[in-house]
mmCIF file of C-alpha atoms and ligand atoms in Angstrom:
data_model
loop_
_atom_site.group_PDB
_atom_site.id
_atom_site.type_symbol
_atom_site.label_atom_id
_atom_site.label_comp_id
_atom_site.label_asym_id
_atom_site.label_seq_id
_atom_site.Cartn_x
_atom_site.Cartn_y
_atom_site.Cartn_z
ATOM 1 C CA UNK A 1 -7.483 32.068 -24.165
ATOM 2 C CA UNK A 2 -6.328 29.921 -21.693
ATOM 3 C CA UNK A 3 -6.811 25.843 -21.565
ATOM 4 C CA UNK A 4 -6.478 25.007 -18.214
ATOM 5 C CA UNK A 5 -4.918 21.363 -18.093
ATOM 6 C CA UNK A 6 -5.541 20.322 -14.688
ATOM 7 C CA UNK A 7 -4.269 16.857 -14.299
ATOM 8 C CA UNK A 8 -6.281 14.677 -11.750
ATOM 9 C CA UNK A 9 -5.286 12.656 -8.928
ATOM 10 C CA UNK A 10 -6.109 8.342 -8.235
ATOM 11 C CA UNK A 11 -5.376 6.370 -5.836
ATOM 12 C CA UNK A 12 -5.585 2.620 -6.109
ATOM 13 C CA UNK A 13 -5.890 0.537 -3.031
ATOM 14 C CA UNK A 14 -4.918 -3.843 -4.491
ATOM 15 C CA UNK A 15 -3.872 -6.892 -2.297
ATOM 16 C CA UNK A 16 -2.348 -10.290 -2.897
ATOM 17 C CA UNK A 17 -0.930 -12.984 -1.636
ATOM 18 C CA UNK A 18 3.022 -13.067 -1.158
ATOM 19 C CA UNK A 19 4.606 -16.348 -3.511
ATOM 20 C CA UNK A 20 7.050 -16.622 -0.865
ATOM 21 C CA UNK A 21 8.219 -15.578 3.333
ATOM 22 C CA UNK A 22 8.043 -11.542 3.519
ATOM 23 C CA UNK A 23 10.909 -10.392 5.689
ATOM 24 C CA UNK A 24 11.810 -6.759 5.692
ATOM 25 C CA UNK A 25 14.489 -8.039 3.546
ATOM 26 C CA UNK A 26 11.992 -8.175 0.891
ATOM 27 C CA UNK A 27 10.016 -5.134 1.526
ATOM 28 C CA UNK A 28 12.901 -2.914 1.297
ATOM 29 C CA UNK A 29 14.224 -4.710 -2.346
ATOM 30 C CA UNK A 30 11.091 -3.926 -3.478
ATOM 31 C CA UNK A 31 10.900 -0.428 -2.628
ATOM 32 C CA UNK A 32 14.304 0.607 -2.725
ATOM 33 C CA UNK A 33 13.957 -0.986 -6.859
ATOM 34 C CA UNK A 34 10.837 1.245 -6.846
ATOM 35 C CA UNK A 35 12.144 4.364 -5.010
ATOM 36 C CA UNK A 36 13.642 6.211 -9.130
ATOM 37 C CA UNK A 37 10.176 4.959 -10.897
ATOM 38 C CA UNK A 38 7.567 6.376 -8.972
ATOM 39 C CA UNK A 39 9.978 9.752 -8.171
ATOM 40 C CA UNK A 40 9.601 9.448 -11.898
ATOM 41 C CA UNK A 41 6.410 9.361 -12.050
ATOM 42 C CA UNK A 42 5.444 11.318 -9.191
ATOM 43 C CA UNK A 43 3.716 8.603 -7.590
ATOM 44 C CA UNK A 44 3.538 7.815 -3.505
ATOM 45 C CA UNK A 45 2.284 5.492 -1.282
ATOM 46 C CA UNK A 46 2.335 2.737 1.227
ATOM 47 C CA UNK A 47 2.921 -0.430 1.200
ATOM 48 C CA UNK A 48 1.421 -2.863 3.905
ATOM 49 C CA UNK A 49 3.200 -5.875 4.476
ATOM 50 C CA UNK A 50 2.044 -9.828 6.605
ATOM 51 C CA UNK A 51 4.415 -12.960 6.628
ATOM 52 C CA UNK A 52 2.123 -13.407 4.337
ATOM 53 C CA UNK A 53 0.410 -10.410 2.178
ATOM 54 C CA UNK A 54 0.807 -7.903 0.644
ATOM 55 C CA UNK A 55 -1.162 -4.021 0.618
ATOM 56 C CA UNK A 56 0.061 -1.553 -1.147
ATOM 57 C CA UNK A 57 -1.872 2.364 -1.512
ATOM 58 C CA UNK A 58 -0.438 4.457 -4.963
ATOM 59 C CA UNK A 59 -1.240 7.120 -5.182
ATOM 60 C CA UNK A 60 -0.119 9.064 -8.413
ATOM 61 C CA UNK A 61 -2.072 10.138 -12.405
ATOM 62 C CA UNK A 62 -3.915 8.224 -13.849
ATOM 63 C CA UNK A 63 -1.759 7.241 -16.514
ATOM 64 C CA UNK A 64 1.649 6.519 -14.095
ATOM 65 C CA UNK A 65 -0.268 4.721 -11.835
ATOM 66 C CA UNK A 66 -2.349 2.634 -14.097
ATOM 67 C CA UNK A 67 0.825 1.502 -15.624
ATOM 68 C CA UNK A 68 2.721 0.867 -12.232
ATOM 69 C CA UNK A 69 -0.646 -1.480 -11.545
ATOM 70 C CA UNK A 70 -0.302 -3.685 -14.881
ATOM 71 C CA UNK A 71 3.391 -3.582 -14.150
ATOM 72 C CA UNK A 72 2.409 -4.488 -10.033
ATOM 73 C CA UNK A 73 -0.307 -7.030 -11.544
ATOM 74 C CA UNK A 74 2.208 -8.487 -13.683
ATOM 75 C CA UNK A 75 5.062 -9.478 -11.174
ATOM 76 C CA UNK A 76 5.824 -13.147 -10.257
ATOM 77 C CA UNK A 77 6.687 -11.953 -6.404
ATOM 78 C CA UNK A 78 3.101 -12.234 -5.942
ATOM 79 C CA UNK A 79 -0.414 -13.794 -6.703
ATOM 80 C CA UNK A 80 -3.904 -13.461 -6.093
ATOM 81 C CA UNK A 81 -3.644 -10.091 -7.014
ATOM 82 C CA UNK A 82 -6.901 -7.851 -5.781
ATOM 83 C CA UNK A 83 -8.077 -5.127 -6.814
ATOM 84 C CA UNK A 84 -9.917 -2.832 -4.277
ATOM 85 C CA UNK A 85 -10.137 0.260 -5.378
ATOM 86 C CA UNK A 86 -9.009 3.106 -8.330
ATOM 87 C CA UNK A 87 -10.409 6.610 -7.934
ATOM 88 C CA UNK A 88 -10.446 10.116 -8.835
ATOM 89 C CA UNK A 89 -9.460 12.154 -5.070
ATOM 90 C CA UNK A 90 -8.985 15.559 -3.949
ATOM 91 C CA UNK A 91 -5.451 15.291 -2.070
ATOM 92 C CA UNK A 92 -3.123 12.514 -1.241
ATOM 93 C CA UNK A 93 -2.987 10.962 2.199
ATOM 94 C CA UNK A 94 0.509 10.102 1.265
ATOM 95 C CA UNK A 95 2.138 12.673 -0.366
ATOM 96 C CA UNK A 96 5.298 12.279 1.541
ATOM 97 C CA UNK A 97 6.745 8.777 0.524
ATOM 98 C CA UNK A 98 7.857 8.078 -2.650
ATOM 99 C CA UNK A 99 6.909 4.416 -0.533
ATOM 100 C CA UNK A 100 6.307 3.875 2.488
ATOM 101 C CA UNK A 101 7.151 -0.063 4.057
ATOM 102 C CA UNK A 102 5.392 -0.867 7.179
ATOM 103 C CA UNK A 103 6.387 -4.586 8.122
ATOM 104 C CA UNK A 104 3.283 -5.582 9.975
ATOM 105 C CA UNK A 105 5.108 -8.946 10.527
ATOM 106 C CA UNK A 106 7.811 -7.220 12.963
ATOM 107 C CA UNK A 107 4.955 -5.523 15.408
ATOM 108 C CA UNK A 108 4.373 -6.987 19.322
ATOM 109 C CA UNK A 109 2.546 -8.974 20.242
ATOM 110 C CA UNK A 110 0.115 -6.908 21.745
ATOM 111 C CA UNK A 111 -0.387 -4.538 18.706
ATOM 112 C CA UNK A 112 -0.713 -7.862 16.761
ATOM 113 C CA UNK A 113 -3.353 -9.077 18.794
ATOM 114 C CA UNK A 114 -5.281 -6.142 18.509
ATOM 115 C CA UNK A 115 -5.336 -5.279 14.758
ATOM 116 C CA UNK A 116 -5.842 -9.170 13.783
ATOM 117 C CA UNK A 117 -9.505 -8.843 17.121
ATOM 118 C CA UNK A 118 -10.400 -5.870 14.923
ATOM 119 C CA UNK A 119 -9.644 -6.872 11.625
ATOM 120 C CA UNK A 120 -9.809 -10.832 11.108
ATOM 121 C CA UNK A 121 -6.644 -13.185 10.597
ATOM 122 C CA UNK A 122 -4.956 -14.709 7.679
ATOM 123 C CA UNK A 123 -2.461 -17.283 7.751
ATOM 124 C CA UNK A 124 -1.492 -16.457 11.102
ATOM 125 C CA UNK A 125 -1.169 -12.258 10.777
ATOM 126 C CA UNK A 126 -3.744 -9.596 9.954
ATOM 127 C CA UNK A 127 -5.860 -9.866 7.197
ATOM 128 C CA UNK A 128 -5.566 -7.057 5.493
ATOM 129 C CA UNK A 129 -9.386 -5.719 4.110
ATOM 130 C CA UNK A 130 -10.965 -6.033 0.462
ATOM 131 C CA UNK A 131 -12.475 -2.594 0.934
ATOM 132 C CA UNK A 132 -11.760 0.232 0.515
ATOM 133 C CA UNK A 133 -12.628 2.214 3.422
ATOM 134 C CA UNK A 134 -11.530 -0.718 5.148
ATOM 135 C CA UNK A 135 -8.015 -0.602 4.160
ATOM 136 C CA UNK A 136 -7.034 2.885 4.232
ATOM 137 C CA UNK A 137 -8.726 2.243 7.909
ATOM 138 C CA UNK A 138 -6.884 -0.375 8.658
ATOM 139 C CA UNK A 139 -3.717 2.084 7.993
ATOM 140 C CA UNK A 140 -5.190 4.655 9.869
ATOM 141 C CA UNK A 141 -4.855 2.522 13.114
ATOM 142 C CA UNK A 142 -1.611 1.401 12.664
ATOM 143 C CA UNK A 143 -0.679 5.356 12.511
ATOM 144 C CA UNK A 144 -2.384 6.687 15.190
ATOM 145 C CA UNK A 145 -0.955 3.562 17.108
ATOM 146 C CA UNK A 146 2.931 3.752 16.317
ATOM 147 C CA UNK A 147 2.287 8.086 17.081
ATOM 148 C CA UNK A 148 1.508 6.413 20.464
ATOM 149 C CA UNK A 149 4.729 4.586 21.274
ATOM 150 C CA UNK A 150 6.536 7.322 20.126
ATOM 151 C CA UNK A 151 5.138 9.614 22.371
ATOM 152 C CA UNK A 152 5.722 6.757 25.387
ATOM 153 C CA UNK A 153 9.348 6.244 24.664
HETATM 154 C C1 FMN B 201 3.952 -5.360 -3.818
HETATM 155 C C2 FMN B 201 4.901 -5.112 -4.488
HETATM 156 C C3 FMN B 201 4.606 -3.922 -4.576
HETATM 157 C C4 FMN B 201 6.136 -3.143 -5.904
HETATM 158 N N1 FMN B 201 5.502 -1.687 -5.636
HETATM 159 C C5 FMN B 201 6.750 -0.802 -6.627
HETATM 160 C C6 FMN B 201 6.581 0.094 -6.350
HETATM 161 O O1 FMN B 201 5.539 1.582 -6.443
HETATM 162 N N2 FMN B 201 6.769 0.740 -7.430
HETATM 163 C C7 FMN B 201 7.953 0.185 -8.764
HETATM 164 O O2 FMN B 201 8.184 0.797 -9.580
HETATM 165 N N3 FMN B 201 7.305 -1.218 -8.709
HETATM 166 C C8 FMN B 201 6.629 -1.612 -7.635
HETATM 167 N N4 FMN B 201 6.979 -3.238 -7.791
HETATM 168 C C9 FMN B 201 8.035 -3.473 -9.153
HETATM 169 C C10 FMN B 201 7.270 -3.692 -10.152
HETATM 170 O O3 FMN B 201 6.113 -4.937 -9.801
HETATM 171 C C11 FMN B 201 8.067 -4.425 -11.155
HETATM 172 O O4 FMN B 201 9.163 -5.300 -10.743
HETATM 173 C C12 FMN B 201 8.852 -3.011 -11.081
HETATM 174 O O5 FMN B 201 8.154 -2.764 -11.824
HETATM 175 C C13 FMN B 201 9.661 -3.194 -13.038
HETATM 176 O O6 FMN B 201 8.677 -3.939 -14.365
HETATM 177 P P1 FMN B 201 9.091 -4.505 -14.758
HETATM 178 O O7 FMN B 201 10.246 -5.372 -15.079
HETATM 179 O O8 FMN B 201 8.009 -4.348 -15.988
HETATM 180 O O9 FMN B 201 9.700 -3.198 -15.906
HETATM 181 C C14 FMN B 201 6.136 -4.233 -6.421
HETATM 182 C C15 FMN B 201 6.238 -5.682 -6.334
HETATM 183 C C16 FMN B 201 5.536 -6.368 -5.510
HETATM 184 C C17 FMN B 201 5.416 -7.409 -5.907
#
């Protein structure tokens, strides 16, 4: 008799406020210090940052994801950690990235304004939504804009 072990995949999304101003140095420091742990735990995802806020999507198995979120929630580099969603998924959306950083603080004025017009403004930057579908739609908007600008090069 076979006992099938089904490893279910989950996606967790949260938003938080950075304690200090956010720049590439901070984002790259968070990402490079996460890489070894995330690859060991088979976690993938994306980390968005404005000057003041983070929005992170992490994907993996339940226990690893839960443990990572508990560590992240305790991290004193940010506060106001708001859990947006933690749900079982069919497949990863960000499987190609151990953790991919997107610095919205670095976007050109036109794209920043387009995103603010659509998603609202917070502390002078784009407001990260606190609904799952909106968070994923914002990431989709950014990927489309980045693909378009690559095509225009
Ligand atoms: C916005 C943000 C995102 C983070 N993302 C990750 C991550 O994807 N993986 C990770 O291992 N640590 C991440 N960290 C770091 C963790 O919060 C924590 O510092 C690290 O896992 C070490 O935890 P420990 O000191 O309790 O062992 C992140 C921190 C911040 C502020």
